[in-house]
Coordinates of C-alpha atoms and ligand atoms in Angstrom, one line a residue:
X227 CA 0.0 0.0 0.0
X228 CA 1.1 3.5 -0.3
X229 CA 2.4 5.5 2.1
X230 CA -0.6 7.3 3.7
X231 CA 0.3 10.7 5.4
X232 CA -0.9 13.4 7.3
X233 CA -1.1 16.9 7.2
X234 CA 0.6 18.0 10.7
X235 CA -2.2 21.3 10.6
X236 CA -5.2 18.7 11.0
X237 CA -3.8 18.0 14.7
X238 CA -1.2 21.1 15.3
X239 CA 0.0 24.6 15.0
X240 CA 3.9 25.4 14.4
X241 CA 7.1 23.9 14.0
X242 CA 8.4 23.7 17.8
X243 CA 9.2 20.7 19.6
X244 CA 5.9 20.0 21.9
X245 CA 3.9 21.2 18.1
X246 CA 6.2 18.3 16.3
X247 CA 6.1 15.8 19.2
X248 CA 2.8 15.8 19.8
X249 CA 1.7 15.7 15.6
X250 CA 3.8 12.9 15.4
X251 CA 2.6 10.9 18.2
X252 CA -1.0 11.7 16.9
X253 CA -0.3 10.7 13.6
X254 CA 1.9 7.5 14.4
X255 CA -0.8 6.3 17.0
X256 CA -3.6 6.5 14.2
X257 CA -1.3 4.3 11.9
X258 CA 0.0 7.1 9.4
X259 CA 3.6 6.6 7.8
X260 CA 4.4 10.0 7.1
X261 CA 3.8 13.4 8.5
X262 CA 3.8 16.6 6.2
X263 CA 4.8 19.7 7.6
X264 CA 4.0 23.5 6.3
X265 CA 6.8 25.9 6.0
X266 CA 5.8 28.7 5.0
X267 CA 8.4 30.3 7.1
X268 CA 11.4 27.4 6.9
X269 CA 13.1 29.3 9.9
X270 CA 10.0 28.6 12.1
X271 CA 10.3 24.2 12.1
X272 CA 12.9 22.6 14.5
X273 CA 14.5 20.1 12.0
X274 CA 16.4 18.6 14.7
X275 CA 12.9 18.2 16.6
X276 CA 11.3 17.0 13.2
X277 CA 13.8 14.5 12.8
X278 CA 13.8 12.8 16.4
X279 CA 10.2 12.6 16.1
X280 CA 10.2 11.0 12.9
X281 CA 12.7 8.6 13.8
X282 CA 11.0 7.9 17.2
X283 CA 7.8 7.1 15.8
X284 CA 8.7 5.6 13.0
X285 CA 7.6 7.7 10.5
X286 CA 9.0 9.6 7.1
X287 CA 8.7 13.5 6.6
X288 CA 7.2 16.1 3.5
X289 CA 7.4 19.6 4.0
X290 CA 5.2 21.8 1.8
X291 CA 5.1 26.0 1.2
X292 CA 3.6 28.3 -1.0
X293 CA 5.4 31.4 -1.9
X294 CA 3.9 35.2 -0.9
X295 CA 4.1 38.1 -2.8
X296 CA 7.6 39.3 -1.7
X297 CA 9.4 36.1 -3.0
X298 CA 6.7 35.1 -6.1
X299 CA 9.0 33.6 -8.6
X300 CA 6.3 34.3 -11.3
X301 CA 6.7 37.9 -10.7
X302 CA 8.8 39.9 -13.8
X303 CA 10.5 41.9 -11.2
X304 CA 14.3 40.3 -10.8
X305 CA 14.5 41.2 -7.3
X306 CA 11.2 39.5 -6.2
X307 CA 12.5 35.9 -8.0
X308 CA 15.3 36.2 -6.6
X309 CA 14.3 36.8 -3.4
X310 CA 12.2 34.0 -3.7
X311 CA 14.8 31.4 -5.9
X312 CA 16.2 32.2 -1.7
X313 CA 13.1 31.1 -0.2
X314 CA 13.1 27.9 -2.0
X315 CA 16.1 27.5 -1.3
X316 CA 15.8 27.9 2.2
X317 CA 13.1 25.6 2.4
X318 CA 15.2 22.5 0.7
X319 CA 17.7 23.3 3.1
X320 CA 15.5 23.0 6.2
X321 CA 13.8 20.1 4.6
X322 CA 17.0 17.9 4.3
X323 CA 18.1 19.3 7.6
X324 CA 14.8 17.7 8.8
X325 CA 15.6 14.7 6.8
X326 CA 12.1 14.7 4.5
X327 CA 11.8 13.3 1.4
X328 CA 9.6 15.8 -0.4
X329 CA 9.2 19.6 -0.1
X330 CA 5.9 19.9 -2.1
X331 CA 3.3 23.1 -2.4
X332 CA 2.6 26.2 -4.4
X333 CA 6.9 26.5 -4.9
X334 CA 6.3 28.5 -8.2
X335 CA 4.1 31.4 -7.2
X336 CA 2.6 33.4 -4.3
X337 CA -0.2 31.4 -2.5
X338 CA -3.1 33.4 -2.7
X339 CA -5.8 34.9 -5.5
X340 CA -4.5 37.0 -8.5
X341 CA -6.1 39.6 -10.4
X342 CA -4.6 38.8 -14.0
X343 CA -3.3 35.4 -16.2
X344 CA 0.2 35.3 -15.7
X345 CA 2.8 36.7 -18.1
X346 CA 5.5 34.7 -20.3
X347 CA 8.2 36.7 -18.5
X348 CA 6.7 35.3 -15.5
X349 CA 6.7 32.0 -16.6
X350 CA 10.0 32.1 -17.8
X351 CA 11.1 33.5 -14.6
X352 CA 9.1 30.3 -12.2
X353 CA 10.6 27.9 -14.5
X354 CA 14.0 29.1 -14.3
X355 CA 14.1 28.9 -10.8
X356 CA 12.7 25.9 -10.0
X357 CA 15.0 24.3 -12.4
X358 CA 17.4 25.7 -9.9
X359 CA 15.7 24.1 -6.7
X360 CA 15.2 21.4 -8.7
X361 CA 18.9 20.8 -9.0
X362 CA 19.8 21.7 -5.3
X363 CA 17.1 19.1 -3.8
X364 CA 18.3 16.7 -5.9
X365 CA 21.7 17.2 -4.5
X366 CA 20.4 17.4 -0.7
X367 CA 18.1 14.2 -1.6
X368 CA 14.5 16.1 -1.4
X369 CA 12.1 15.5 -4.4
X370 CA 10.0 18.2 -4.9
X371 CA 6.4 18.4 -5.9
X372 CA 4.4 21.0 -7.8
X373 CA 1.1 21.2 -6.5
X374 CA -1.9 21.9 -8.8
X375 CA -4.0 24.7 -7.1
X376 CA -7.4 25.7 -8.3
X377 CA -7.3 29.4 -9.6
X378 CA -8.0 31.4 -6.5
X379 CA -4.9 30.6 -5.1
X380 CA -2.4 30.5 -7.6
X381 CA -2.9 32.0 -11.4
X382 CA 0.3 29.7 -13.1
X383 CA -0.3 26.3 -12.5
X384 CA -3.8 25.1 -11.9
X385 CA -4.3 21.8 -14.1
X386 CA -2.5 18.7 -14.8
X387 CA -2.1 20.2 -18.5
X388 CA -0.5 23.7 -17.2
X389 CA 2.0 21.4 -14.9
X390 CA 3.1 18.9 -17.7
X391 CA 3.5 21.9 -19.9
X392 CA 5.9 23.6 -17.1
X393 CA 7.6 20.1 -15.8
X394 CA 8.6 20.0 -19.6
X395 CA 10.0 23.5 -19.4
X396 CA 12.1 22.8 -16.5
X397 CA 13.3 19.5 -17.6
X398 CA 14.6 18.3 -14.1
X399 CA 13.6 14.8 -13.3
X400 CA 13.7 15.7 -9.3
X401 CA 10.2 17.9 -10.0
X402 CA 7.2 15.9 -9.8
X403 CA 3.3 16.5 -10.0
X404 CA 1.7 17.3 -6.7
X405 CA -2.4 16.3 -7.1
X406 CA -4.8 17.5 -4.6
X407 CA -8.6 16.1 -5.0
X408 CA -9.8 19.3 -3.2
X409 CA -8.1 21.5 -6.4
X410 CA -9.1 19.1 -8.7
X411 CA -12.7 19.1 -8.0
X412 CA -12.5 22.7 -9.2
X413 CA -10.2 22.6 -12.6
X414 CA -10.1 19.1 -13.8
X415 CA -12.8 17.1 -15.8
X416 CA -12.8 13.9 -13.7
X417 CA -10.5 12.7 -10.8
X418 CA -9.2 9.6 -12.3
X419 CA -8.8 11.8 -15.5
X420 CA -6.7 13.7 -13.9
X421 CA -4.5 10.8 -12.9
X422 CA -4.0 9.8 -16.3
X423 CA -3.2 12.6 -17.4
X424 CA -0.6 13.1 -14.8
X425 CA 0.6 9.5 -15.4
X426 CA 4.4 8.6 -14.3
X427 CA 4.7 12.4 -13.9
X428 CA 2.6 12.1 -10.4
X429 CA 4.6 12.3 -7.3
X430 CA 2.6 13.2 -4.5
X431 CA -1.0 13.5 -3.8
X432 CA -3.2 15.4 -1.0
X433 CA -6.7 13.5 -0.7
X434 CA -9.4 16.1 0.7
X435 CA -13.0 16.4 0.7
X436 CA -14.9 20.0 -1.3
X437 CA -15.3 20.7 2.2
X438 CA -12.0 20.5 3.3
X439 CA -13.5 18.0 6.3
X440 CA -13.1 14.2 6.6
X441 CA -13.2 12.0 4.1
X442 CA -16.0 10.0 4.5
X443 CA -18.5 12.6 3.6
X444 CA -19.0 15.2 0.8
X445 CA -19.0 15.3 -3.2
X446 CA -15.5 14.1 -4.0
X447 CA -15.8 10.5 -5.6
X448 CA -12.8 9.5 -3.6
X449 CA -13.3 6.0 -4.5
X450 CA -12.8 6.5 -8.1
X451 CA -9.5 8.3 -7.7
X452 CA -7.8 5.9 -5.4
X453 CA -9.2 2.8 -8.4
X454 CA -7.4 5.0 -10.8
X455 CA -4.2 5.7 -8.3
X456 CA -3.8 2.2 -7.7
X457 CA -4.5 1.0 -11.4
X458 CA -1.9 3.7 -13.0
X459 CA 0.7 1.7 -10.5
X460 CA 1.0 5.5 -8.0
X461 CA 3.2 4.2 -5.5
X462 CA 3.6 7.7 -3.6
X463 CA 2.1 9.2 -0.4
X464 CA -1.3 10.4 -0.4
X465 CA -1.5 12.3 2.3
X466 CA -5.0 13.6 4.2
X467 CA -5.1 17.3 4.4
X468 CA -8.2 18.9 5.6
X469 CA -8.6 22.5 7.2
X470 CA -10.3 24.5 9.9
X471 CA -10.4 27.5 11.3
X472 CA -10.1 26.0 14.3
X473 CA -6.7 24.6 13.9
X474 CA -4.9 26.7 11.5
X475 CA -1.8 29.3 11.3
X476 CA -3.4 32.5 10.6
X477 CA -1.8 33.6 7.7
X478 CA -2.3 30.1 6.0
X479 CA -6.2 30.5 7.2
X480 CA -6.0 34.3 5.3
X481 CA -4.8 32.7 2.1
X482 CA -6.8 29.7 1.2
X483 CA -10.1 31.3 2.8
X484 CA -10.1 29.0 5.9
X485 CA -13.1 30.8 7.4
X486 CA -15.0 28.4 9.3
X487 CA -14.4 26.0 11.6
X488 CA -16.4 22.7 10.0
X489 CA -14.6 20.4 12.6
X490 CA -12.4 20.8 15.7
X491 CA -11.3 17.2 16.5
X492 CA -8.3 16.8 14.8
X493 CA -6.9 14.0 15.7
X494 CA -10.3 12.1 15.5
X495 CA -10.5 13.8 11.8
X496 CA -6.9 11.9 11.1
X497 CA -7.7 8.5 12.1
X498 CA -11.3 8.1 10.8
X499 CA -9.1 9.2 7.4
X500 CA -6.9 6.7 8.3
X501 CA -9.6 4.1 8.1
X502 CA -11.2 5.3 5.8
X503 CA -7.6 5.2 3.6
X504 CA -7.5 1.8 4.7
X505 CA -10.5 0.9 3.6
X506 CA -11.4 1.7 0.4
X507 CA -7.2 1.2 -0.9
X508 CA -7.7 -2.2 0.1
X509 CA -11.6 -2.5 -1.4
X510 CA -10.2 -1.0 -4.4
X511 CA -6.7 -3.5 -4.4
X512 CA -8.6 -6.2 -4.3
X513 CA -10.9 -5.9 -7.3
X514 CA -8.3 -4.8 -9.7
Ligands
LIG650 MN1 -3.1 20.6 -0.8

């Protein structure tokens, strides 16, 4: 079975010790094998922390980001790529500190709504300097993963189509495809079209509901995409992400529209998605 994870902001807030201890624990003791966690500011996770809990419990490590507007490495203004080609690189650099495997997220724009398409020079500029990270995680052993982001929080890459077209571009085998059910509801035709499409390009997947709650209810046919995941031979984490206001960095909350607060059980959220993970890879397995 694939490595099921968790995203540490269904059962935490920040990157300190007691934060990291206490995600892990949570997300060992409901049976998860890896723990993803946001860095939105790199400086702010203890990667010696991150990696004594992972060891401890047994358990592998993502990271994941999205750019702001300071360090947008769409932008056509030099000194705001570059600012953020620093960023990114930051970010690898606190990842393999922490010893993770993937540093995944919105890594080649600002997180958040835009008012226009983006521009070639933009493009050219976000493609450019993830060919860059690219290259450096490779040599600090962290894959990265582009995650596909419906179009209020990111204008560059929001389908499996726009990502194929910019994994091309930057030519670096170390950049993968990063599918998230919750964006795909939004921008793709079908789920398991979208893992087609993808294909050996996919890397990493976040499973959530339209919701953003727990799996087992809402309009995502979940069931579909984890047939198609385990028919296309996906051996990557999927990893359960799911949001509330109750639980959520502020800033993060501010720009993905976290409003609400739906649920407020976190770590009762994480092991009925567990299950539910469980469940229906195994249902799925043994049919095919
Ligand atoms: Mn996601």
């Amino acid at each position: 079975m694939n490595p099921l994870g968790l995203h540490a902001m269904v059962v935490t807030v920040g990157g300190d010790a007691a934060a990291i201890g206490n995600a892990a624990a949570l997300a060992a003791g409901a049976g998860y094998d890896l723990l993803e966690f946001p860095i939105l500011d790199p400086a702010s996770l203890d990667t010696r922390a991150a990696r004594g809990a992972a060891e401890e419990h047994g358990l592998t490590l993502a990271t994941s980001l999205g750019l702001d507007d300071g360090t947008d490495v769409s932008s056509s203004q030099v000194p705001i790529v570059e600012a953020g080609v620093r960023r990114l690189l930051d970010a690898v650099a606190v990842s393999a500190e922490a010893g993770a495997e993937w540093m995944c997220g919105v890594l080649a724009s600002a997180l958040g709504r835009y008012a226009a398409p983006p521009t070639a020079a933009g493009w050219a500029n976000a493609t450019a300097a993830l060919r860059e990270v690219a290259d450096e995680a490779a040599r600090r052993g962290v894959r990265l993963g582009l995650e596909l982001v419906n179009r209020y929080e990111s204008n560059l890459v929001n389908t499996v189509t726009d990502g194929l077209r910019f994994l091309d571009e930057v030519g670096s085998p170390n950049l993968y495809l990063h599918l998230d059910t919750y964006h795909a509801l939004i921008e793709e035709e079908s789920l398991p079209g979208a893992v087609r499409l993808a294909g050996d390009r996919l890397g990493y997947v976040h499973i959530g509901q339209n919701d953003r709650g727990g799996l087992s209810s809402g309009t995502a046919d979940l069931d579909a995409f984890l047939a198609e995941l385990l028919a296309s031979g996906f051996a990557g984490p999927i990893t359960f992400e799911a949001f509330s206001r109750a639980v959520s960095d502020p800033d993060l909350a501010y720009r993905i529209a976290i409003w609400r607060s739906p649920w407020t059980d976190g770590a009762a959220l994480a092991a009925e998605a567990h299950d539910f993970l469980v469940e229906r890879l195994s249902a799925a397995g043994s049919t095919s």
